[in-house]
Backbone as numpy.savetxt, mean C-alpha at the origin, in Angstrom:
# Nx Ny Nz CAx CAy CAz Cx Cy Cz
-10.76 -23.12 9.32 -9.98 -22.21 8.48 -8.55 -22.10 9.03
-7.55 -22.15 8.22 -6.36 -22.18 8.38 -5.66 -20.67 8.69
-4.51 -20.65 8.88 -3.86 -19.31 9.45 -3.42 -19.13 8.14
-3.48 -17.96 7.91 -2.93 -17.22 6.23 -1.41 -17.14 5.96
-0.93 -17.15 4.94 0.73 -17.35 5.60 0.54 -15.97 4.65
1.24 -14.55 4.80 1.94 -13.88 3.86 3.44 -14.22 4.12
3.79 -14.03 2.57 5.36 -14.24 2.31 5.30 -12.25 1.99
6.37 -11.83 2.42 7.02 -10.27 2.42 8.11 -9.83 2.43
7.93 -8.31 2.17 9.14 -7.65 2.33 8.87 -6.45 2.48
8.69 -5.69 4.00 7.95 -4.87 4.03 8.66 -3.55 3.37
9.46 -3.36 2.57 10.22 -2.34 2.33 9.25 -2.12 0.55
8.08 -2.97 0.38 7.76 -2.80 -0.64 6.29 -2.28 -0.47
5.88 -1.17 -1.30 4.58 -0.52 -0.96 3.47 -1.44 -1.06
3.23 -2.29 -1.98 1.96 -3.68 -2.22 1.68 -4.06 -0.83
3.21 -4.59 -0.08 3.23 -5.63 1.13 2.73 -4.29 2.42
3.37 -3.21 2.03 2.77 -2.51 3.21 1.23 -2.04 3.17
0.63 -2.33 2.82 -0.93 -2.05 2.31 -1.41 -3.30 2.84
-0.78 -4.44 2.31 -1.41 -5.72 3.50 -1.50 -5.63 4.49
-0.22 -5.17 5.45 0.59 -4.89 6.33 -0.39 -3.95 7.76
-0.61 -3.06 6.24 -1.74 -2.04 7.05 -2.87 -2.63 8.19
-3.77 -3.35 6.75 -4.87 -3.74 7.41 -4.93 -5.11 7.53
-3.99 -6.02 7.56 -3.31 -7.00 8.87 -3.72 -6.27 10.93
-3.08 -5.25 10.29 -3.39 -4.30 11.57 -4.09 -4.07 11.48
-5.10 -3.15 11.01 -6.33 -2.63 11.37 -7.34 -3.81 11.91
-6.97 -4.50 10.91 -8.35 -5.76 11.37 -7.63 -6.85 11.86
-6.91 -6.93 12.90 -6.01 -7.44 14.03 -6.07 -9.01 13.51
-5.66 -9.20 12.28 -5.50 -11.16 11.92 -4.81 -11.59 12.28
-4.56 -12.88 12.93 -3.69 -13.69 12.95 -3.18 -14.28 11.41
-1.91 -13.98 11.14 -0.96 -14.01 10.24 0.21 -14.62 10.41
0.66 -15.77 9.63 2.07 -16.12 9.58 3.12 -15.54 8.35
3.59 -14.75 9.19 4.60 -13.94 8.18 5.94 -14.21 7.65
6.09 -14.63 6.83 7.76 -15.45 6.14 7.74 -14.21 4.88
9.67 -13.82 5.57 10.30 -12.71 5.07 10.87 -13.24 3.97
10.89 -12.75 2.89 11.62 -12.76 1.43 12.28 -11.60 0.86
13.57 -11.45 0.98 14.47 -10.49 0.89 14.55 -10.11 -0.50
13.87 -9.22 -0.97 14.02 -8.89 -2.33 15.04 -8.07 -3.00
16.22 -7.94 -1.80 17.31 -6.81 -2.32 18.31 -8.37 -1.96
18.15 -9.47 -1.66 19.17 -10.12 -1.81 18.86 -10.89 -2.57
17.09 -11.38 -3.59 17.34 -12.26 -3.97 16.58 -13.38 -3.96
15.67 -13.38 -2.85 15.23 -14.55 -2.24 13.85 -15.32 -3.16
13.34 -13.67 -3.89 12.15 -14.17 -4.29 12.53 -15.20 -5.62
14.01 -15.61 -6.53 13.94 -15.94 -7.21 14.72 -17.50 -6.86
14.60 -17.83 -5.60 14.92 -18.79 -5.45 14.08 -20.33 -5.43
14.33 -21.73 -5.36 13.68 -22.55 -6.36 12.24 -22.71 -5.47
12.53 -22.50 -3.97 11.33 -23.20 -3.56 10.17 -21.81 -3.36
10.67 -20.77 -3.48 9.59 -19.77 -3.75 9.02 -19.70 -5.33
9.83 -20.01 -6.26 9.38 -19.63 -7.42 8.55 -21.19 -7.70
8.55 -22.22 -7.26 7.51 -23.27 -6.93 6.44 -22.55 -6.70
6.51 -21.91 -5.53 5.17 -21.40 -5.54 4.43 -20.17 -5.79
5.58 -19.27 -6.24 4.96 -18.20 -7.28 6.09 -17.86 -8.40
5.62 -18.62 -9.73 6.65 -18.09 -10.95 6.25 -16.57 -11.31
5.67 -15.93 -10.95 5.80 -14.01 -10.59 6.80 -14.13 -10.32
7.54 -14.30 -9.15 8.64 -14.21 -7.96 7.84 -12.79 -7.66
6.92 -12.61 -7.10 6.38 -11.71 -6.80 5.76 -11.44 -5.04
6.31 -10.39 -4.18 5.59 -10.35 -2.75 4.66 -8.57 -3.25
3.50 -9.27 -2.30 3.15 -9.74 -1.09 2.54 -11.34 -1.84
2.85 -12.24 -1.64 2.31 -13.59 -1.91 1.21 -13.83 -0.52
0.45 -14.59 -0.91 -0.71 -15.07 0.38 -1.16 -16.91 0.10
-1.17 -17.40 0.87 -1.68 -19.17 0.95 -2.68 -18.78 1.99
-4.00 -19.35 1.84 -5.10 -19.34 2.58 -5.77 -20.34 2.22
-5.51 -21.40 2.85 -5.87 -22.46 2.49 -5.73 -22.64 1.36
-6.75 -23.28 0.18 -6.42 -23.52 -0.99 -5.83 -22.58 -1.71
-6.39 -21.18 -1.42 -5.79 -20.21 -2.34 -4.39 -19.70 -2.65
-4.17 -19.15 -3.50 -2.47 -18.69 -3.52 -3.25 -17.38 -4.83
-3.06 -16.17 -3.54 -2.98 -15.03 -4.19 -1.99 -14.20 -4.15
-1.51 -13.43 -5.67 0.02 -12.57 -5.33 -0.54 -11.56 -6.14
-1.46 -10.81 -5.82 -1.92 -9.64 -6.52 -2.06 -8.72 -4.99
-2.03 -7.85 -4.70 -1.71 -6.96 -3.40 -3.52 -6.27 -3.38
-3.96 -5.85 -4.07 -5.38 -5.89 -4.18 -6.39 -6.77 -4.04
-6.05 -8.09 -4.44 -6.78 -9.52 -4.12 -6.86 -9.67 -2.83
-5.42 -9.23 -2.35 -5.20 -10.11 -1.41 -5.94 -8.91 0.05
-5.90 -7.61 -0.39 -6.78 -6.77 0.30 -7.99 -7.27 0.68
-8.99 -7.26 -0.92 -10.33 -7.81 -0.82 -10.29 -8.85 0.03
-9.48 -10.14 -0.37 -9.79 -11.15 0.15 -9.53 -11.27 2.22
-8.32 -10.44 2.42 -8.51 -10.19 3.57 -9.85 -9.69 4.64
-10.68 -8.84 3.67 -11.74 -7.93 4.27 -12.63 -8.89 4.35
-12.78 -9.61 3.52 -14.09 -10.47 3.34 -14.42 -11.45 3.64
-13.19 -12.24 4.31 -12.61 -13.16 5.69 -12.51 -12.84 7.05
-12.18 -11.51 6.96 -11.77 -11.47 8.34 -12.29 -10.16 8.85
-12.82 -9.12 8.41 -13.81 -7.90 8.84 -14.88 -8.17 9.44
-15.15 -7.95 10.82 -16.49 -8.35 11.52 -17.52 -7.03 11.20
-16.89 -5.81 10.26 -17.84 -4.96 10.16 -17.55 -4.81 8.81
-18.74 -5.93 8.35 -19.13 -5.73 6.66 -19.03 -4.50 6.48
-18.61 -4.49 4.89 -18.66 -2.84 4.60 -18.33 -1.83 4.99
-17.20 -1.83 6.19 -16.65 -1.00 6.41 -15.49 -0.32 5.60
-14.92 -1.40 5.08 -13.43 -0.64 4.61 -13.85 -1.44 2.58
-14.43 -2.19 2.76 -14.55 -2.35 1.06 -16.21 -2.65 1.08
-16.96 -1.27 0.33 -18.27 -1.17 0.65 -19.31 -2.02 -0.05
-20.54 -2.23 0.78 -20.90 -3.34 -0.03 -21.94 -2.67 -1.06
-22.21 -1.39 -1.12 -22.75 -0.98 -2.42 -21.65 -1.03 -3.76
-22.37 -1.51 -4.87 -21.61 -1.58 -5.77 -20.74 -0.51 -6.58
-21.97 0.81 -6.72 -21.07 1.87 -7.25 -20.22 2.52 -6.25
-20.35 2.45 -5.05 -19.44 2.84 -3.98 -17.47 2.27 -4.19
-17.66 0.60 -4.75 -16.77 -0.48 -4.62 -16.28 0.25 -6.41
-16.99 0.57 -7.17 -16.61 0.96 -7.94 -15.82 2.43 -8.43
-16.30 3.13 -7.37 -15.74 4.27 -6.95 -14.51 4.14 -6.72
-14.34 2.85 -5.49 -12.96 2.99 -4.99 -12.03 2.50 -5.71
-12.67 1.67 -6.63 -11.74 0.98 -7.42 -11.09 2.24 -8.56
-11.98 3.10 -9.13 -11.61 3.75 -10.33 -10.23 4.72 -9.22
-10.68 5.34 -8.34 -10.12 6.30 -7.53 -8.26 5.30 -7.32
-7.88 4.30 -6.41 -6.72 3.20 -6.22 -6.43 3.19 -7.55
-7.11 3.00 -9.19 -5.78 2.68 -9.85 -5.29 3.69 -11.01
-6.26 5.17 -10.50 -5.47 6.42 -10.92 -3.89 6.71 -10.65
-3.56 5.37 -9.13 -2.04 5.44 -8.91 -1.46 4.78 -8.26
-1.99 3.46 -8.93 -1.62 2.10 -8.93 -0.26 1.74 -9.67
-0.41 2.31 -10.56 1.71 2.37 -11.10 2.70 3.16 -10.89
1.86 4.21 -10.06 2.97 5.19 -9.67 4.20 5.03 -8.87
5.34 4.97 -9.25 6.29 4.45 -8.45 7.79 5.64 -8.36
8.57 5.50 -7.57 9.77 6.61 -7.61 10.27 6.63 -9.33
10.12 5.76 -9.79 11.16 5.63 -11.49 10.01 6.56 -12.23
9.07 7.53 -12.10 8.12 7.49 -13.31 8.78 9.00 -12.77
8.52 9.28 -14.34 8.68 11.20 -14.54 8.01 12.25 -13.22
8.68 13.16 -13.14 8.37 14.08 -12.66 6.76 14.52 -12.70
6.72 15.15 -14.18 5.64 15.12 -14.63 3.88 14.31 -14.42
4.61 12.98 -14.77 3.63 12.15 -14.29 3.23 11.95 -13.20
4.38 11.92 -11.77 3.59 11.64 -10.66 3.06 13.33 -10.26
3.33 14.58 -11.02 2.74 15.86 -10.82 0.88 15.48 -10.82
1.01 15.03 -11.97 -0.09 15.04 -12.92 -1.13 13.94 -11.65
-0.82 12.48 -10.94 -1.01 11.80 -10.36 -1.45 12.64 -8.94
-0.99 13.53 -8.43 -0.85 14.11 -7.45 -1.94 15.36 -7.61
-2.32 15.83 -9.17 -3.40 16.62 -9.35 -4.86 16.10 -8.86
-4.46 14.72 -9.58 -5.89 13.57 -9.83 -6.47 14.30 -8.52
-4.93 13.10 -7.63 -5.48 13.19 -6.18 -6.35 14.39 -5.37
-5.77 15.06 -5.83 -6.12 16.79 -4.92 -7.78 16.87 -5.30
-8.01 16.78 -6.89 -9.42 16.61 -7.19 -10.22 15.84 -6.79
-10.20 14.48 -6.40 -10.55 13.73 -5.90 -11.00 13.70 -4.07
-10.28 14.13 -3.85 -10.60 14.94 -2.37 -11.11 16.07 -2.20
-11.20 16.68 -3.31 -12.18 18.10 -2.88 -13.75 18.01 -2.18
-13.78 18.27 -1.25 -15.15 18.19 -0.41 -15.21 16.60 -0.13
-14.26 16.41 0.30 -14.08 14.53 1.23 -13.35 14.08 1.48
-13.53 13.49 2.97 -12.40 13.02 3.80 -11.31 12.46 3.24
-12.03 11.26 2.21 -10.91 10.24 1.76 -11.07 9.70 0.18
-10.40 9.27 -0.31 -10.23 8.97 -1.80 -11.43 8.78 -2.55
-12.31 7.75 -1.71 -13.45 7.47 -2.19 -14.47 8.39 -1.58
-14.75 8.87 -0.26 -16.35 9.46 0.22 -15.35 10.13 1.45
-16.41 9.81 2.33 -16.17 10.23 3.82 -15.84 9.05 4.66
-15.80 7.79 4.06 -15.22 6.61 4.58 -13.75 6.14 4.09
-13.14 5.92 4.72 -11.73 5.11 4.78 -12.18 3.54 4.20
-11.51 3.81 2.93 -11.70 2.76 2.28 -10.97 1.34 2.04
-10.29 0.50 0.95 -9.17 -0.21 0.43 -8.32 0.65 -0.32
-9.35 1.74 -1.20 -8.45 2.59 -1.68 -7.33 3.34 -0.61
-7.77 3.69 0.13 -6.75 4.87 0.70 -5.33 4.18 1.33
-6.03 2.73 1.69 -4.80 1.81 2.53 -3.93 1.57 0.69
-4.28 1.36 -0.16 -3.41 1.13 -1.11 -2.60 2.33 -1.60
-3.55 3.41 -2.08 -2.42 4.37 -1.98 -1.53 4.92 -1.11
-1.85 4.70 -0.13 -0.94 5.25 0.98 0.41 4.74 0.77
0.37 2.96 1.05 1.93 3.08 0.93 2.12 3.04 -0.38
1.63 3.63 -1.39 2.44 3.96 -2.54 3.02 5.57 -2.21
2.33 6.30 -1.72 2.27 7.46 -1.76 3.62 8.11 -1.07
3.62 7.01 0.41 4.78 7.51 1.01 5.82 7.35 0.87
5.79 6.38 -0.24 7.52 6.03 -0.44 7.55 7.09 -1.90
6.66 7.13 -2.83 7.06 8.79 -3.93 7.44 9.66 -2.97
6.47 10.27 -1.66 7.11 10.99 -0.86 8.72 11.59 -0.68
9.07 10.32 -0.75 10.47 10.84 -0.24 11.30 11.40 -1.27
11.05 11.34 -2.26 11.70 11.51 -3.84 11.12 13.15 -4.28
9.52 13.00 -4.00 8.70 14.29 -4.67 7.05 14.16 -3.58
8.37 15.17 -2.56 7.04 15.29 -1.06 5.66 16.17 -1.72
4.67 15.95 -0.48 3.80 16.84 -1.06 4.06 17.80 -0.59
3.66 19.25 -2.06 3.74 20.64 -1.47 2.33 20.66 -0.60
2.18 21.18 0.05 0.53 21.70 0.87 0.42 22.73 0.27
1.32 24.17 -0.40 0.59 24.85 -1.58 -0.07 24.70 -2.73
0.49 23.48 -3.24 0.02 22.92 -4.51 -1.24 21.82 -4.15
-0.84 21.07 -3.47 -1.97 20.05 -2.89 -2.32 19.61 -1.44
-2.92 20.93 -1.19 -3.50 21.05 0.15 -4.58 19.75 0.82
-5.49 19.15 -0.54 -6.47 18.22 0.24 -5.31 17.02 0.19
-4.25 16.88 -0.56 -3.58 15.93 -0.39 -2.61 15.51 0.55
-2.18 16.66 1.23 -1.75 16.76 2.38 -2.36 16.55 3.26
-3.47 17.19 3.16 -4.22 16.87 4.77 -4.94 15.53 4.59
-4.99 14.63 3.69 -5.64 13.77 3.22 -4.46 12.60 3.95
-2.89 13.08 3.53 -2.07 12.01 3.99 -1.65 12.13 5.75
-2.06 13.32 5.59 -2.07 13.65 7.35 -2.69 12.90 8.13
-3.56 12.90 7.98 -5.03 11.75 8.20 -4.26 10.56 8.62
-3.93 9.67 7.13 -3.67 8.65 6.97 -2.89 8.40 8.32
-1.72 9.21 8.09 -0.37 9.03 9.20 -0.88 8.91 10.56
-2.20 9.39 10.60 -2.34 9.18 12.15 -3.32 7.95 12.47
-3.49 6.93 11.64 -4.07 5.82 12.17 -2.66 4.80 12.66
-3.53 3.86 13.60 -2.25 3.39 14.40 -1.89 2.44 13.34
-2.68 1.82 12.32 -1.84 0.86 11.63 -0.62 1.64 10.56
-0.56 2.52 10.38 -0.14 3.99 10.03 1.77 2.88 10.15
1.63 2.80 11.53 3.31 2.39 11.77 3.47 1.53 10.87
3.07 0.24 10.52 4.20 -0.67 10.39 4.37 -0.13 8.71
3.83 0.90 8.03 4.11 1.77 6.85 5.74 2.23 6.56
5.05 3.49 7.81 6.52 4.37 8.44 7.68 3.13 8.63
7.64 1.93 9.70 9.19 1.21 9.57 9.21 0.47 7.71
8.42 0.29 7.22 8.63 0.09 5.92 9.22 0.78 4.98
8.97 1.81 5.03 9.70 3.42 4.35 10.94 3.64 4.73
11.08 3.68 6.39 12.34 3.27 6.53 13.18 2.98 6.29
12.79 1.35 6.29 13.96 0.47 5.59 14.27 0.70 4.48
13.06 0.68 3.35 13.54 1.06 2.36 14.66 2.74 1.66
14.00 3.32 2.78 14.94 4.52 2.48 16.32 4.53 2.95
16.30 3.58 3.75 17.82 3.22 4.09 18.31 3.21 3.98
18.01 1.44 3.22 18.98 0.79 1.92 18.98 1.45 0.97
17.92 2.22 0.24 18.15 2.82 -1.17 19.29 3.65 -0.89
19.62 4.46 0.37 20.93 5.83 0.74 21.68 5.07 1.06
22.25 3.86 1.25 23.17 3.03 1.41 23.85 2.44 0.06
23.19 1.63 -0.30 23.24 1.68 -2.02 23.64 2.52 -2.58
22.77 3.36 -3.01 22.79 4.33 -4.10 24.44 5.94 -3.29
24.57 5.62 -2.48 25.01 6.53 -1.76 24.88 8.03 -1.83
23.38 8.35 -1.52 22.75 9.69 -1.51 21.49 9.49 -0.84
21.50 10.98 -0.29 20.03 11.18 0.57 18.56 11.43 -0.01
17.45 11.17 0.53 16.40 11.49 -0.19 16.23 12.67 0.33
15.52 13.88 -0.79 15.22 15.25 -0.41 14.35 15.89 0.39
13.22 14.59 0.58 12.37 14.64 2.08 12.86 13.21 3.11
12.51 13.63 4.63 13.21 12.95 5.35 11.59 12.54 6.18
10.63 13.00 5.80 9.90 12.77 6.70 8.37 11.95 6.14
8.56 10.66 7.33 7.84 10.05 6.90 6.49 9.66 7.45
């Protein structure tokens, strides 16, 4: 079996969810950066190999996956020495996690107020009486929402009056060690967006 190449940009929530559990489940990974604020993904010899122009891209041997969820599964199921730990092998469990990840799977800084309110309700319900998105296990779901979660963060933080299990739910999150290479992802991206855009985001903490 060959070494996996991801192509990235960790300033994007998909790639930091790889990123995550890259770490958690300690793979050897060859990582080639694709600058998506300069450009790179639409250049000839990437769009050869993905007309998406889309990261997180993955080559694993034969495969070429650019779906950020595929490329989850397919990570776990290669390279997890503890089946069923993080994508379970009961079915309605896997189905659980799945319905739970794409309640806010499009949620991104550009969507209404409203909507990511409404997204942020789901959540709170969804955690009532459990650790994590899906049960009492740390799932694929929670690594996917997360880095979606923390980069809305910075735009529309969580209240802990309004969504207390969601807070303590992302509290959680923040303290696993693969947790970091999230936080320098957020980072960057919050950076450049206050560099750019020339204004601050209204939460600073990531």
């Amino acid at each position: 079996m060959t070494i996996p190449i991801l192509y990235y940009d960790d300033r994007s929530p998909p790639v930091r969810s790889c990123l995550m559990l890259i770490k958690m489940l300690n793979i050897n990974v060859e990582l080639r950066f694709v600058d998506l604020f300069k450009g790179a993904q639409f250049e000839k010899d990437f769009l050869a190999l993905n007309p998406q122009h889309s990261v997180p891209t993955l080559v694993h041997d034969e495969l070429l996956l650019t779906d950020s969820h595929v490329i989850l599964i397919h990570l776990v199921e290669q390279f997890d020495t503890e089946a069923g730990r993080l994508w379970p092998k009961d079915y309605a469990a896997r189905m659980k996690s799945e319905i739970v990840r794409k309640q806010f799977a499009n949620v991104d800084v550009a969507y209404h107020e409203r909507k990511l309110c409404e997204a942020y309700d789901i959540m709170e319900r969804y955690l009532d009486g459990q650790t994590y998105m899906a049960g009492d296990q740390l799932t694929l779901a929670d690594i996917s929402i997360v880095s979606t979660l923390s980069t809305v963060h910075l735009m529309f933080p969580v209240a802990a009056a309004r969504w207390p299990q969601l807070q303590r739910w992302f509290a959680t999150m923040q303290q696993l060690d693969a947790y970091e290479v999230n936080r320098l992802g957020v980072e960057k991206l919050r950076d450049i967006i206050e560099k750019l855009g020339k204004f601050q985001f209204p939460n600073r903490q990531l």
